[in-house]
Each structure stands twice: as C-alpha cells, then as structure tokens.
XYZ file of C-alpha atoms in Angstrom:
777
model
C 199.182 57.240 131.470
C 202.985 57.419 131.290
C 205.065 55.053 133.373
C 207.388 56.532 135.930
C 211.031 55.606 136.506
C 211.241 54.714 140.236
C 214.868 55.768 140.491
C 214.040 59.138 138.988
C 211.127 59.487 141.319
C 213.193 58.752 144.414
C 215.906 61.199 143.284
C 213.311 63.881 142.552
C 211.705 63.473 145.946
C 215.044 63.682 147.716
C 216.017 66.821 145.826
C 212.579 68.354 146.345
C 212.689 67.523 150.045
C 216.160 68.974 150.387
C 215.051 72.181 148.718
C 212.185 72.692 151.098
C 214.000 71.663 154.217
C 216.860 73.933 153.351
C 214.434 76.822 153.884
C 212.693 75.756 157.095
C 213.409 73.386 160.006
C 210.456 71.164 160.610
C 209.465 68.178 162.650
C 208.511 65.474 160.126
C 205.384 64.230 161.748
C 202.388 62.531 160.057
C 200.218 62.905 163.078
C 196.725 63.507 161.836
C 197.397 62.080 158.359
C 194.365 60.193 156.911
C 195.972 56.810 156.133
C 192.639 55.111 155.426
C 191.442 57.760 153.020
C 194.779 57.904 151.184
C 194.848 54.092 150.938
C 191.349 53.987 149.483
C 192.319 56.605 146.919
C 195.609 54.871 146.085
C 193.758 51.637 145.477
C 192.138 53.308 142.487
C 195.575 53.484 140.790
C 196.303 50.969 138.057
C 199.820 49.855 139.031
C 201.711 49.324 142.276
C 204.206 51.989 141.243
C 201.432 54.508 140.897
C 199.930 53.469 144.232
C 203.326 53.860 145.949
C 203.874 57.197 144.308
C 200.429 58.390 145.420
C 200.926 57.398 149.061
C 204.351 59.080 149.222
C 203.010 62.192 147.603
C 199.953 62.328 149.885
C 202.221 62.182 152.936
C 204.506 64.806 151.496
C 201.599 67.131 150.676
C 200.192 66.676 154.183
C 203.461 67.798 155.776
C 203.876 70.763 153.432
C 200.385 71.926 154.251
C 200.737 71.213 157.971
C 203.926 73.260 158.356
C 203.385 75.794 155.534
C 206.476 74.674 153.647
C 205.517 76.312 150.323
C 208.496 77.819 148.516
C 208.302 81.688 148.403
C 209.301 83.461 145.221
C 209.319 87.055 144.018
C 205.773 87.972 143.104
C 206.507 91.303 141.449
C 205.869 89.923 137.994
C 202.646 88.165 138.924
C 199.358 89.881 138.103
C 197.632 91.285 141.164
C 194.030 92.513 141.294
C 193.952 95.981 139.771
C 191.120 98.450 140.247
C 191.894 99.872 136.818
C 190.158 96.927 135.163
C 187.265 97.875 132.947
C 184.243 95.813 134.084
C 182.001 98.226 132.229
C 181.449 99.304 128.626
C 183.784 97.186 126.529
C 185.388 97.992 123.176
C 183.653 96.824 120.022
C 183.879 93.054 119.596
C 183.968 92.430 123.359
C 180.373 93.104 124.352
C 179.567 91.235 127.591
C 183.039 89.782 127.725
C 182.768 90.593 131.451
C 179.321 88.948 131.966
C 178.040 92.308 133.277
C 174.656 91.695 131.628
C 174.133 88.890 134.141
C 174.118 86.202 131.451
C 176.385 84.503 128.924
C 175.234 86.483 125.880
C 178.099 86.498 123.362
C 179.623 83.361 124.863
C 179.159 79.697 124.002
C 179.215 77.551 127.128
C 179.252 73.782 127.603
C 179.291 71.549 130.622
C 178.401 72.567 134.146
C 178.298 76.394 134.472
C 176.497 79.108 136.399
C 176.472 82.922 136.530
C 177.671 84.228 139.897
C 176.377 87.566 141.177
C 177.286 87.482 144.868
C 178.702 85.421 147.740
C 182.093 84.016 148.607
C 183.701 80.755 147.718
C 183.063 78.195 150.475
C 186.632 76.882 150.360
C 188.781 79.915 149.561
C 186.645 82.604 151.134
C 187.325 84.953 148.189
C 184.436 86.678 146.373
C 182.755 84.626 143.676
C 182.395 87.797 141.567
C 185.537 89.456 140.240
C 186.089 92.640 142.325
C 184.928 95.658 140.376
C 182.236 93.745 138.485
C 178.730 92.547 139.191
C 178.788 89.064 137.624
C 181.237 86.285 136.782
C 180.957 82.776 135.310
C 181.702 79.540 137.214
C 182.782 76.462 135.240
C 182.299 73.038 136.918
C 181.594 72.549 140.642
C 182.705 70.420 143.602
C 180.286 67.578 142.806
C 178.939 67.474 146.313
C 175.989 65.533 144.909
C 178.293 62.860 143.524
C 176.042 62.463 140.494
C 178.011 64.267 137.767
C 178.804 62.376 134.584
C 180.299 65.269 132.580
C 183.576 66.509 134.024
C 184.664 69.139 131.525
C 183.252 72.649 131.191
C 184.277 75.431 128.872
C 183.288 78.912 127.658
C 184.264 80.367 124.307
C 183.585 83.498 122.266
C 184.704 85.100 119.026
C 186.728 88.312 119.266
C 187.206 90.392 116.090
C 190.656 91.657 117.047
C 191.307 95.412 116.724
C 193.804 97.805 118.230
C 191.080 98.790 120.704
C 190.623 95.276 122.164
C 193.855 93.398 121.479
C 194.913 93.193 125.147
C 192.734 90.356 126.443
C 192.778 90.471 130.248
C 191.503 87.228 131.750
C 190.495 87.291 135.424
C 190.224 83.882 137.065
C 190.122 82.021 140.345
C 189.842 78.309 140.972
C 189.550 75.669 143.639
C 190.564 72.001 143.359
C 190.863 68.984 145.539
C 194.638 68.533 145.452
C 194.624 64.747 145.329
C 198.037 63.879 143.862
C 197.911 63.010 140.184
C 200.625 63.032 137.538
C 200.526 65.809 134.981
C 198.730 63.751 132.360
C 195.922 62.900 134.805
C 195.581 66.202 136.659
C 192.714 68.670 136.665
C 193.604 71.552 134.311
C 192.702 75.140 133.645
C 193.374 76.029 129.990
C 193.080 79.222 127.960
C 193.820 79.135 124.236
C 192.681 80.730 120.989
C 191.405 79.372 117.670
C 191.886 81.153 114.349
C 189.303 81.462 111.572
C 190.276 77.959 110.381
C 189.383 76.639 113.847
C 193.040 75.791 114.468
C 194.659 76.444 117.822
C 197.221 79.243 117.534
C 200.496 78.623 119.298
C 200.239 81.759 121.377
C 198.987 83.279 123.490
C 198.383 80.201 125.612
C 197.916 79.523 129.325
C 197.738 76.184 131.128
C 197.684 75.532 134.853
C 197.285 72.239 136.759
C 198.066 70.532 140.040
C 200.152 67.376 139.669
C 202.699 65.203 141.374
C 205.493 65.830 141.077
C 206.114 68.600 142.015
C 203.013 68.530 144.223
C 201.988 72.098 143.519
C 200.424 74.186 140.774
C 202.212 74.132 137.463
C 201.894 77.147 135.238
C 201.390 79.502 138.166
C 204.174 81.258 140.050
C 205.039 79.331 143.155
C 203.530 80.650 146.355
C 200.261 81.782 144.794
C 198.529 78.510 145.565
C 197.191 78.252 149.069
C 195.980 75.251 150.950
C 192.611 75.809 152.511
C 190.262 73.494 154.320
C 189.500 69.957 153.366
C 187.268 68.645 150.602
C 185.669 65.298 149.908
C 185.839 63.384 146.643
C 183.406 60.924 145.139
C 184.893 58.122 147.213
C 184.200 60.107 150.403
C 187.948 60.603 150.835
C 188.993 63.812 152.558
C 191.868 65.801 150.996
C 193.123 69.353 151.287
C 191.814 71.917 148.810
C 194.037 74.256 146.879
C 192.542 77.535 145.742
C 193.771 80.523 143.782
C 191.951 83.764 144.484
C 191.259 86.184 141.672
C 194.229 86.716 139.376
C 194.659 88.522 136.072
C 196.735 87.488 133.091
C 197.233 89.758 130.109
C 197.216 88.036 126.714
C 198.534 89.965 123.735
C 196.433 89.529 120.570
C 198.265 92.242 118.616
C 199.621 89.841 115.932
C 195.994 88.996 115.031
C 194.606 92.507 114.533
C 192.141 92.299 111.652
C 191.379 88.610 112.304
C 188.679 86.790 114.231
C 189.992 84.754 117.145
C 187.925 82.445 119.325
C 188.916 82.515 122.974
C 188.431 79.120 124.636
C 188.528 78.738 128.427
C 188.375 75.181 129.834
C 188.099 73.850 133.338
C 188.563 70.033 133.403
C 188.546 67.476 136.192
C 191.260 64.969 136.579
C 191.545 62.160 134.088
C 189.959 59.617 136.445
C 186.900 61.774 137.043
C 187.395 60.933 140.689
C 188.357 64.242 142.247
C 187.028 67.699 141.464
C 188.024 71.201 140.497
C 186.170 74.305 139.348
C 187.029 77.841 138.282
C 185.558 81.327 138.125
C 186.252 83.456 135.070
C 185.759 87.048 134.008
C 187.469 89.196 131.366
C 188.123 92.667 129.975
C 189.370 93.936 126.646
C 191.879 96.778 126.569
C 193.544 98.749 123.788
C 197.077 98.069 122.597
C 198.460 101.086 124.368
C 196.608 102.808 127.214
C 196.148 106.562 126.990
C 199.151 108.506 128.222
C 198.669 109.334 131.882
C 199.826 112.386 133.759
C 200.421 112.577 137.495
C 201.794 114.960 140.044
C 205.192 114.609 141.716
C 204.947 111.956 144.387
C 202.066 110.238 142.610
C 202.041 106.556 141.680
C 202.228 105.194 138.139
C 201.066 101.618 137.520
C 201.363 99.454 134.448
C 198.407 97.589 132.919
C 197.062 94.600 134.791
C 198.150 91.026 134.171
C 201.631 91.600 132.715
C 205.151 90.658 133.748
C 208.637 91.949 133.095
C 207.731 95.503 134.136
C 210.624 97.941 133.522
C 210.260 101.619 134.405
C 212.740 104.155 133.029
C 212.266 107.471 134.826
C 213.654 110.793 133.562
C 216.308 110.483 136.256
C 217.363 107.816 138.671
C 217.596 104.017 138.426
C 215.367 101.663 136.460
C 212.540 100.128 138.500
C 211.141 96.619 137.821
C 207.984 96.691 139.911
C 204.477 96.986 138.393
C 204.063 100.426 140.001
C 206.507 103.269 140.621
C 206.381 106.389 142.758
C 206.910 109.319 140.383
C 209.192 111.750 142.156
C 211.032 113.368 139.243
C 209.286 115.651 136.745
C 209.351 114.457 133.134
C 208.550 111.443 130.964
C 208.438 107.932 132.407
C 208.750 104.971 130.016
C 207.294 101.577 130.953
C 208.181 98.360 129.181
C 206.291 95.191 129.988
C 205.420 91.818 128.507
C 201.950 90.303 128.507
C 201.724 87.226 130.740
C 201.120 85.087 127.703
C 202.596 86.370 124.473
C 203.949 85.050 121.227
C 207.633 85.186 121.866
C 209.126 88.541 122.796
C 206.197 90.920 122.881
C 207.405 93.918 124.834
C 204.938 96.762 125.068
C 205.934 100.333 125.826
C 203.866 103.103 127.400
C 204.853 106.604 128.402
C 203.584 108.652 131.323
C 204.093 112.281 132.253
C 204.857 113.708 135.648
C 204.031 117.375 135.488
C 205.606 120.096 137.531
C 203.858 121.082 140.727
C 201.731 124.177 140.268
C 202.208 127.391 142.251
C 199.267 129.289 143.675
C 199.474 133.081 144.058
C 197.287 136.076 143.230
C 196.881 139.790 143.816
C 193.747 141.919 144.137
C 192.772 145.508 143.444
C 189.348 146.967 144.000
C 187.037 149.836 143.391
C 184.619 149.794 146.276
C 183.185 146.255 146.403
C 184.304 145.299 142.877
C 187.578 143.351 142.962
C 189.920 142.331 140.159
C 191.874 139.150 140.949
C 195.116 138.674 139.025
C 196.719 135.232 138.949
C 200.452 135.457 139.660
C 200.944 131.731 140.134
C 201.127 129.043 137.443
C 199.416 130.392 134.359
C 197.466 128.785 131.531
C 196.908 126.018 130.658
C 196.764 125.488 134.429
C 193.228 125.898 135.797
C 192.457 128.324 138.610
C 189.548 127.736 140.975
C 188.394 130.508 143.281
C 186.157 130.113 146.302
C 185.093 132.646 148.887
C 184.208 132.695 152.561
C 182.675 135.668 154.315
C 179.406 137.419 155.134
C 177.873 137.049 151.657
C 180.363 135.077 149.581
C 180.096 135.208 145.773
C 179.735 131.945 143.895
C 182.852 129.868 143.329
C 184.175 129.667 139.794
C 186.903 128.096 137.682
C 188.858 129.886 134.960
C 192.068 129.939 132.942
C 191.959 133.722 132.446
C 194.771 135.834 133.883
C 192.311 138.178 135.616
C 188.862 137.724 137.077
C 186.296 140.268 138.268
C 184.338 139.606 141.458
C 181.693 141.742 143.147
C 181.028 141.313 146.855
C 177.415 142.094 147.727
C 178.044 143.212 151.302
C 180.915 144.747 153.202
C 183.175 142.728 155.471
C 186.249 140.500 155.557
C 186.389 137.757 152.956
C 188.836 134.888 152.517
C 189.692 134.158 148.890
C 191.002 130.643 148.236
C 192.850 129.991 144.976
C 193.513 126.412 143.847
C 195.555 125.852 140.691
C 195.720 122.462 138.973
C 197.514 121.297 135.843
C 196.595 118.475 133.440
C 197.670 115.922 136.019
C 195.504 117.569 138.627
C 198.504 118.626 140.759
C 196.900 121.136 143.107
C 198.375 124.150 144.826
C 196.337 126.319 147.137
C 196.769 129.761 148.631
C 194.470 132.048 150.620
C 194.250 135.763 151.171
C 191.892 137.987 153.141
C 190.408 141.074 151.511
C 188.402 143.801 153.165
C 185.316 144.895 151.283
C 184.460 148.487 152.235
C 180.973 149.447 153.246
C 179.373 151.180 150.289
C 176.523 153.667 150.533
C 173.155 152.321 151.535
C 170.893 152.255 148.457
C 167.751 151.441 150.442
C 164.720 153.651 149.954
C 161.129 153.733 151.109
C 157.922 153.709 149.096
C 154.730 154.495 150.995
C 151.926 152.293 149.714
C 153.718 150.543 146.817
C 150.434 149.329 145.331
C 148.041 152.066 144.241
C 145.267 152.684 141.751
C 145.805 154.482 138.489
C 143.383 157.258 139.389
C 144.855 159.476 142.069
C 148.132 157.561 142.471
C 150.919 159.532 144.105
C 154.408 158.355 145.092
C 157.281 159.743 147.096
C 160.589 157.827 146.957
C 162.812 158.602 149.944
C 166.451 157.460 150.180
C 167.497 156.126 153.586
C 170.915 157.768 153.198
C 170.421 161.359 152.142
C 173.955 162.696 151.632
C 175.508 161.696 148.275
C 174.197 161.483 144.707
C 171.000 159.667 143.844
C 169.217 158.412 140.771
C 165.695 157.034 140.711
C 164.907 155.337 137.413
C 161.966 153.282 136.253
C 161.392 150.290 134.037
C 159.398 150.368 131.880
C 159.696 154.059 131.192
C 156.397 154.383 129.314
C 153.769 155.452 131.799
C 156.390 156.148 134.496
C 157.601 159.472 135.830
C 160.873 160.878 134.486
C 164.170 159.947 136.181
C 164.718 161.703 139.515
C 168.017 162.845 140.992
C 167.111 163.858 144.520
C 167.207 161.958 147.790
C 163.482 162.509 148.151
C 161.790 162.237 144.789
C 158.119 163.025 144.530
C 155.258 163.279 144.655
C 155.098 161.798 141.178
C 152.403 159.813 139.435
C 152.204 156.987 136.941
C 150.022 157.463 133.887
C 149.522 153.829 132.910
C 148.722 150.707 134.886
C 151.363 148.004 135.228
C 154.288 146.689 137.265
C 157.242 149.054 137.468
C 160.741 148.358 138.788
C 162.199 151.318 140.634
C 166.009 151.354 140.707
C 167.782 153.571 143.205
C 171.442 154.105 142.422
C 173.586 155.823 145.002
C 177.243 156.839 144.656
C 179.636 157.806 147.408
C 183.406 157.625 147.750
C 183.825 155.691 144.514
C 181.238 153.099 145.436
C 178.129 152.920 143.341
C 175.412 150.659 144.649
C 171.945 149.993 143.368
C 168.869 148.385 144.726
C 165.422 147.875 143.299
C 161.864 147.708 144.421
C 158.623 147.006 142.633
C 155.458 149.053 142.600
C 152.132 148.058 141.163
C 149.709 150.450 139.501
C 146.368 148.754 139.312
C 144.017 149.766 136.496
C 140.716 151.412 137.325
C 137.822 149.080 136.713
C 135.719 149.833 133.652
C 132.288 149.477 135.150
C 129.033 148.939 133.272
C 125.524 148.613 134.662
C 122.333 147.630 132.836
C 118.888 146.175 133.461
C 116.253 144.454 131.403
C 113.650 147.223 131.892
C 111.240 148.696 131.315
C 109.524 146.200 133.584
C 105.870 145.784 134.322
C 104.668 146.064 137.853
C 104.932 142.634 139.477
C 107.644 141.523 137.057
C 111.283 140.551 137.796
C 114.171 142.860 136.979
C 117.654 141.497 136.175
C 120.640 143.771 136.690
C 123.973 143.134 134.905
C 127.398 144.653 135.501
C 131.065 144.216 134.584
C 134.438 145.509 135.690
C 135.926 142.647 137.728
C 136.705 142.546 141.429
C 133.890 142.747 143.960
C 130.470 144.351 143.423
C 128.090 146.383 145.578
C 124.626 147.464 144.369
C 122.382 150.148 145.875
C 119.016 151.481 144.676
C 115.516 152.697 145.540
C 113.449 151.141 148.257
C 116.681 150.322 150.248
C 117.854 147.819 147.633
C 121.408 146.382 148.093
C 123.292 143.365 146.758
C 126.870 142.039 146.594
C 126.143 139.923 143.513
C 127.577 140.909 140.161
C 124.221 140.365 138.437
C 121.413 140.479 141.030
C 117.691 140.029 140.354
C 114.695 141.724 141.983
C 111.373 139.854 141.682
C 107.809 141.139 142.166
C 108.606 144.793 141.694
C 106.301 147.623 142.440
C 106.296 151.234 141.347
C 108.487 151.996 144.369
C 111.354 150.059 142.708
C 111.607 152.501 139.825
C 114.634 154.781 139.760
C 118.439 154.864 139.519
C 120.512 151.868 140.619
C 124.264 152.253 141.301
C 126.911 149.476 141.186
C 130.303 150.018 142.849
C 133.204 147.773 141.720
C 136.345 147.240 143.817
C 139.196 145.916 141.632
C 142.328 145.374 143.741
C 141.360 148.360 145.865
C 140.484 150.544 142.891
C 136.883 151.783 142.917
C 134.637 152.430 139.921
C 130.896 153.044 139.654
C 128.139 152.980 137.066
C 124.384 153.553 137.156
C 121.351 152.231 135.364
C 117.797 153.647 135.267
C 115.019 151.190 136.008
C 111.714 152.129 134.377
C 108.538 150.428 135.549
C 105.701 150.477 133.013
C 102.075 151.241 134.150
C 99.960 151.207 130.966
C 96.207 152.043 131.023
C 93.408 150.605 128.941
C 90.477 152.611 127.556
C 87.256 150.693 126.799
C 84.144 152.434 125.316
C 81.085 151.800 123.148
C 78.737 153.929 121.044
C 75.602 152.968 123.007
C 73.141 152.903 124.496
C 71.672 150.708 121.829
C 68.278 149.601 120.827
C 67.558 146.019 120.174
C 68.688 145.114 116.712
C 71.328 147.794 116.418
C 75.087 147.049 115.969
C 77.131 147.350 119.141
C 80.445 149.185 118.472
C 83.119 148.512 121.126
C 86.154 150.839 121.154
C 89.550 149.837 122.765
C 92.781 151.805 123.251
C 95.855 150.998 121.140
C 98.269 148.224 122.109
C 99.941 145.089 120.816
C 97.328 142.459 121.543
C 93.696 142.735 122.647
C 91.150 140.628 124.471
C 87.389 141.444 124.782
C 84.931 139.451 126.851
C 81.276 140.155 127.589
C 77.731 138.880 128.045
C 76.390 135.971 126.033
C 79.940 134.460 125.963
C 81.245 137.234 123.794
C 84.987 137.367 123.092
C 87.125 139.052 120.487
C 90.801 139.814 119.826
C 90.064 142.882 117.751
C 90.949 146.302 119.100
C 87.380 147.713 118.382
C 85.002 144.889 117.438
C 81.321 145.349 116.265
C 78.426 143.172 117.438
C 75.491 143.234 115.013
C 71.798 142.661 115.841
C 71.877 143.550 119.464
C 69.562 141.730 121.772
C 68.531 142.463 125.303
C 70.772 139.605 126.471
C 73.794 141.490 125.189
C 73.383 144.210 127.769
C 76.051 144.361 130.476
C 79.757 145.078 131.074
C 82.317 144.353 128.382
C 85.919 143.798 129.676
C 88.952 144.894 127.638
C 92.610 143.737 128.162
C 95.433 145.286 126.110
C 99.165 144.325 125.909
C 101.276 147.493 125.891
C 104.998 146.697 125.626
C 104.606 143.416 127.471
C 102.519 144.919 130.226
C 98.775 144.287 130.386
C 96.093 146.865 131.239
C 92.347 146.370 131.537
C 89.224 148.455 131.079
C 85.455 147.952 131.228
C 82.621 149.541 129.304
C 78.882 148.931 130.066
C 76.657 148.288 127.087
C 72.948 149.234 127.413
C 70.413 147.596 125.084
C 67.027 149.328 125.234
C 63.802 147.568 124.251
C 61.943 148.830 121.122
C 58.708 150.708 121.575
C 55.609 148.655 120.666
C 53.130 150.852 118.787
C 49.550 149.570 118.265
C 48.077 151.768 115.499
C 44.316 151.665 114.781
C 41.645 153.497 112.800
C 37.933 154.069 113.209
C 36.980 152.499 109.906
C 35.738 151.021 107.827
C 34.876 154.180 106.128
C 32.656 155.235 103.347
C 34.071 157.351 100.735
C 34.051 160.919 101.790
C 34.246 160.105 105.505
C 37.115 161.370 107.676
C 39.649 158.686 108.497
C 40.843 158.748 112.103
C 44.251 157.143 112.801
C 45.232 156.409 116.419
C 48.364 155.131 118.242
C 49.575 155.039 121.828
C 51.688 157.740 123.406
C 55.397 157.804 122.358
C 57.977 160.498 121.804
C 57.823 160.910 118.040
C 55.496 159.644 115.396
C 55.820 159.240 111.719
C 52.730 158.105 109.738
C 52.851 157.110 106.102
C 50.084 155.742 103.982
C 48.411 155.605 100.612
C 48.171 158.631 98.413
C 51.485 159.894 99.915
C 50.001 160.386 103.232
C 52.359 161.548 105.990
C 51.889 162.913 109.424
C 53.874 163.420 112.599
C 50.837 163.569 114.779
C 50.074 160.921 117.294
C 46.511 160.548 116.031
C 46.230 162.199 112.612
C 43.114 162.291 110.489
C 42.585 162.011 106.797
C 40.089 164.679 105.737
C 37.205 164.188 103.446
C 38.187 162.004 100.746
C 37.936 162.854 97.217
C 38.603 159.449 96.184
C 37.640 156.871 98.629
C 39.438 154.152 96.943
C 42.752 155.986 96.847
C 42.927 156.443 100.616
C 42.193 152.902 101.496
C 45.148 150.642 102.408
C 47.906 150.133 104.980
C 48.974 153.004 107.164
C 52.386 152.637 108.893
C 53.382 154.478 111.993
C 57.011 154.722 113.181
C 57.353 155.771 116.730
C 60.392 156.511 118.935
C 60.565 156.404 122.663
C 62.587 158.425 125.105
C 65.618 156.198 124.463
C 65.457 156.921 120.808
C 64.445 153.429 119.956
C 62.248 153.243 116.882
C 59.607 150.715 115.953
C 56.872 150.563 113.384
C 53.442 149.047 113.124
C 50.666 149.022 110.534
C 46.917 149.536 110.495
C 44.714 148.831 107.506
C 42.099 151.373 106.559
C 39.081 150.144 104.658
C 37.207 152.784 102.581
C 34.047 151.564 101.001
C 32.911 153.389 97.871
C 29.523 155.204 97.832
C 26.990 152.880 96.123
C 25.523 154.032 92.785
C 22.081 152.436 92.401
C 21.094 151.225 88.934
C 17.416 150.723 88.443
C 15.572 149.321 85.496
C 12.346 147.846 84.335
C 10.934 145.969 81.532
C 8.858 148.779 80.651
C 7.220 149.496 78.702
C 4.928 146.767 79.424
C 1.684 146.088 78.442
C -1.135 146.781 80.640
C -1.797 144.102 82.616
C 1.522 142.836 82.047
C 3.935 142.326 84.783
C 6.236 145.167 85.382
C 9.640 143.907 86.476
C 11.768 146.405 88.359
C 15.573 145.787 88.840
C 18.195 147.502 91.088
C-alpha cells in the first residue's frame, strides 16, 4: 500500500470540503455517527496515518450521506437504461451473451456467482435482472455468512469480432459497503479484453471503484452513486452501502473486426478482504451501425445505448447534444457519438430520416352498390388502409393502388375511413360517408326444394316481379335451361344431384344475385328375392336392396320393416307374391318376388300279390334320394328294389320316402304273400301190366300232370288206360296245381306197374318108368 503525504491529505480534504460546502449550507453534525464501529475498522489499518485517514474519511462520508451532499453533474452523456437493448437473439459469436438461456453457457466463470432470474436487490431495491431480459449473472455476494475465503469473481467469454457484433454493450449494477479505502485497496469493478495472445488490449477498458479520497466512485460520473441503507462487514461493523442501479456502457470493438477477443468482467473485494462488494452483469452485442431509422415529424430519435458525446445535426436548426432529440424538421438527421470506452477518438455516425407527414384524401364513384375509391392523398409508396362502418361493412384492406373496388352487400349509410402511412409509419386519417342505394331484391321462393327424381317439378318465383330476371343452374347437365321470367316453371331436373340456382335481377343499373340450393334425390333401385322354392314347414329368407327404409307385404297378412326378413315354418298359405317398398330420402321404389312352396308326392307300388318264393318288385316314383322300409327289417335306398324268395313274413306295408328338390314325400304300398297250394297226389296201384292207372289229387284250380312215357293231363284225377307196356308206364307222376291266387306247387306220386308173369315149366322127362319125374316152374 502506498504511503500518503499528510500535508497533501489535509489540503485535499480542505479543498474537497470547500467544494461541497460551496454548493449547500449544512450543519456539520456527527450525531448518530458510529464511533465504535469506525474505531474497530480503523484498528485494522497498518499505520497510524492510515488509521487517522480512515477515521476522518468515515466522518466525512457520514455527513455527506446524512445531508445528501453529493456533487451533481450533467448526466446527459451517461448511459441510461434503454428499452432498445436486444436481450434476445444475438448476432453470431454472441450466443447467450445475455444469459437468456438461464445459465452461463458460452461463459467461463470463477469465484462466487449465481444466475438471477427474479427479485430485487436487498440494498438498492433495483431489479436483480436487467430490465428487458429474463436472466442476469451476479458476481460475488455480501458475505452475510462471514465464511468466504475467495474474494474475487469473474466471467469471461470469447467474441469473434464482426461488424454485426462489434458494439459490446455491457449492462451492470453493483452494491458495495463503502468503507473508506485508498484506491489501491478498494473493491473494484473491471472490464477489459484479451487478444488471441492472451494479452490485455489497451482499449476498450472500464474500471470503477470506491476509494478515499475522494470518497466516492471513481470511473463513474459523479452523482450516479447513491447511498442506501447500512451493511455489516466481517467485523460486524455497520457502514453505509453504495449501489449503482443498472447502467449500460458501450464498448467499441471495431478495431478488432476479424479477431477473437476475450471479454473479462471482474468483481473484486477490497484488498483486505474485510468489506464486501458484488455486481450484476448482463450484455448485448450490436452491429457497428444500426439500421437507418425513419420517424414522423414530432417523433423522437435516440442514439444507441451506453455512449457519450452525442451530437445531433438536424436538417435545420441548432445542434443538439442530448442522447435523444425530438425530430420536428423533415429531412436527414446525423448523429455522432463516442462509445463509453473506446480506443482514442472513436466517433460513430448514424443517419435517421424524418419523413413528411402523409395526407389522407379520397373520392368515390359508384354503380349501384359497387364503389370505386380513388386515393387523392399521399400516393405510393405510402400505404392506404381502408375500413368500413355501416349495416354490413366489407372487410378492411390495405393497398398501395391508386384505386380500389368495394362492393357493399346491403343498402345504407357507410363510413369509409382512410389511413395513409409512409415508411416511418406517419399516419393521416380521413373519413367520408357514402350512401349505398337499395338494389333490387333478388330473393325468390322454391316450393319443396328437395324432391325425388321421378315426378320432380319446380316453380321458381321472384319476390320482386318488375324488372329483368335470370334463373340459371349449376351444374347445367341434368338441369332445366336458363329462365328469364319472374316466375319460371314448372320445370324438371333429369338427373339426381345438388344444384345451385342463381337468380340475377337488374333494375336501375343495379344487378344483384342470390343463390339457393335444391336437391334431387335419386330413385332407389329396388331388388327383391327369396330362397324358394321352399318346402312346406321350411324357412324362407327374403333379400332386398335399394337403401333407405324397407317395408314388406305379402300373403297371409305378412309384413316386415326389416331389409332382409325371414319367415319360418311356412305353409301352403305363404305361397305367392311378396312386395318390398323402399323409401330413400322420401323417394319410393318397389320390387316383388314370387315365393313358390313345393308339395311333392311319392308313388309307391309293387307287382304283387306274390306267392311264397317269388321275387317282390317294389316300384317308387322318381326323385333325388330314396328310402324304403318294410317287414322283416327291410330297407333299401334304391328307387325300385327287388326282394327275392318271398316268404310269408315279408307280407305287409312297405313305406317309401323320396327327396324331390329338397322336399320329402312319402308313399306306402302293401305287399301280399300268398301261401303255396299243397297237393297230395296218389294212385291206386300197384298195378299189373295192362291195368288202368288211376291218378288222384285234391281239389285246386288248375292241374298239370306229367309222367313216364310223355304222359300229360290237365285233369284233377286222370287215368292211364290199358297199358301196352306195363314197364313203360311205371314211375313218378308229377302234378302241378294252382290255387285261386295263382300260386303253383307240385308234388309227386310213384306208380308201380308189375309185369304179367310168364310161367316157365320143365321136367326131367323123359324119365324112366319108375323114375322120379321132377317138374320145375
């Protein structure tokens, strides 16, 4: 720390005191001064001179604060908060230079820091976020915990300098405990830049600190610093706080376009790390020269934020040295200014235009309700805006054309408002009332606008009869031709569809049209069918199509509202014609279907009666499938089966079922099996040759005898006459008899015919006399 010359110090204090007291008359009173706190703080100084200096300065600062003895200087060249600051999308190379992402992306920070998004500073009462933004960065704090060991905080970032970002606008605010320290021991707020070689460039540069002397902020214009409430340092000593609300300084980086500069912002405590100070920072990047602005006469032109040395040269009148000027004269205004921190003379120049005030005026001509508006005020490139007020105002519009066409839909008085603006937005407004005449009434009536294609008939009647009329149709295909009478019709449409009818009426130069819509519904294409023919007792299913609603009617009082109804368990009474009626959007169509009910018959016969042993022949009528059943468990699927070797057990009824087209019919035929006659032939033999053979048999209907020697006879009891050869007629005689049923049976009888004996006699004669005569036979 440098040593102070006491004589110089005393002289400085006298001069400083004289300067302040020359401005205000005060009562020099230290009532309320904290002697104990100041003494404790002074005891921290290293030398008696420093302790004395501190105590004198503390008293002096107390009186300045108590009686508001701050020197007041012209603030015109100091940067005030300006709503024109960006705090939004930044030029390339300055992304998040304003902390609007809510973090420190793009920055390198060290020491105590925090992102601020809301609230006010507890000492200065100013917002902790730079007005116009949503986030700012705080460096350091007030060490209310008393536990800090690091007392320097900084934020830095690299800026690739271009013409689009070379005006670095730093926004800052800070608060410090204004304990008196010499310059080399004071808390400081520094802004400087490093080049690519990491060397500090000489400019731009900004340094601000609170030191004694002079007992106020150095580097800031006098009068900006304000004394707020009291703060407490680490030693629990209470001292006033000095705060600077948000300020902006513009720093010109133009000499470094094409280079990378690193912006470094530091907020350091005092050298002794005993008292505290912290700052809020935010930033924007702006182009070298803002875009040329244009305003209206009487408007205000303001230079860019954070500069000093503002000099306005208007097209007429004196030069103005404030940051803003009221533009009264039309023409070009030239502004010269110097960035707050620049490298030597760095005067920037911008030009602004004050455009002539526009003139609003127009005329109108009309044909009926169609108006042509002609602009007679300031012409292009000035922009005209037209708005309307009245019974049915047209839509507002903006144009640069000399004339504009407007149609008013209804008659009445309308106010037309014309506003003309130039590039600076200088508005001029004028109004005029126009009377829109009542045109002819184009209304017309359409009885029953929705009809069916079949039988449709329309009459179009204009509400206003006198004048000329045109009825036209769209589409034209399927529509009547165009009509030119007040009452047009009756006419018909030949195709279904939606048609727009336009009625155009002309009268007194006014031609007005109106439209209406008619709908021609198509006739339903109706179909009706059934799944017949159906067998009695079956279920019939009806089907139909055509859309809409359905109504069925048929024999036996049948009715149904279903599209496809069914009718189960039908009888012959259900046969006949069924009609379905379809209603499609009021259009009616019908169709019929004939229901046929099948009643097939079955014919069952046989070739009997039969005799036992004969073949039974069953005969069935034709069909698709067949089923026979009968006695003795008989069954067959043949149409006409045969049963051989009939027996008496096979007598009885045979049942026949035939499938004819899905319907089944049955029949029955009785089969009679007659027993065979039982003949018992006999004869009266045995016979001797030459005797008459008598054959006998019981009584039957017919007889057929056959026997040896080709014997035949049809007699019941034939005889064989005298035999000529007894042996030839001997043998088996067969009789075949038939009874009244025609049954035939045979039986045999054996006839024995003995031959007539032929005696043979002999002797042994001759014999001698006396001999024995032997006779033989």
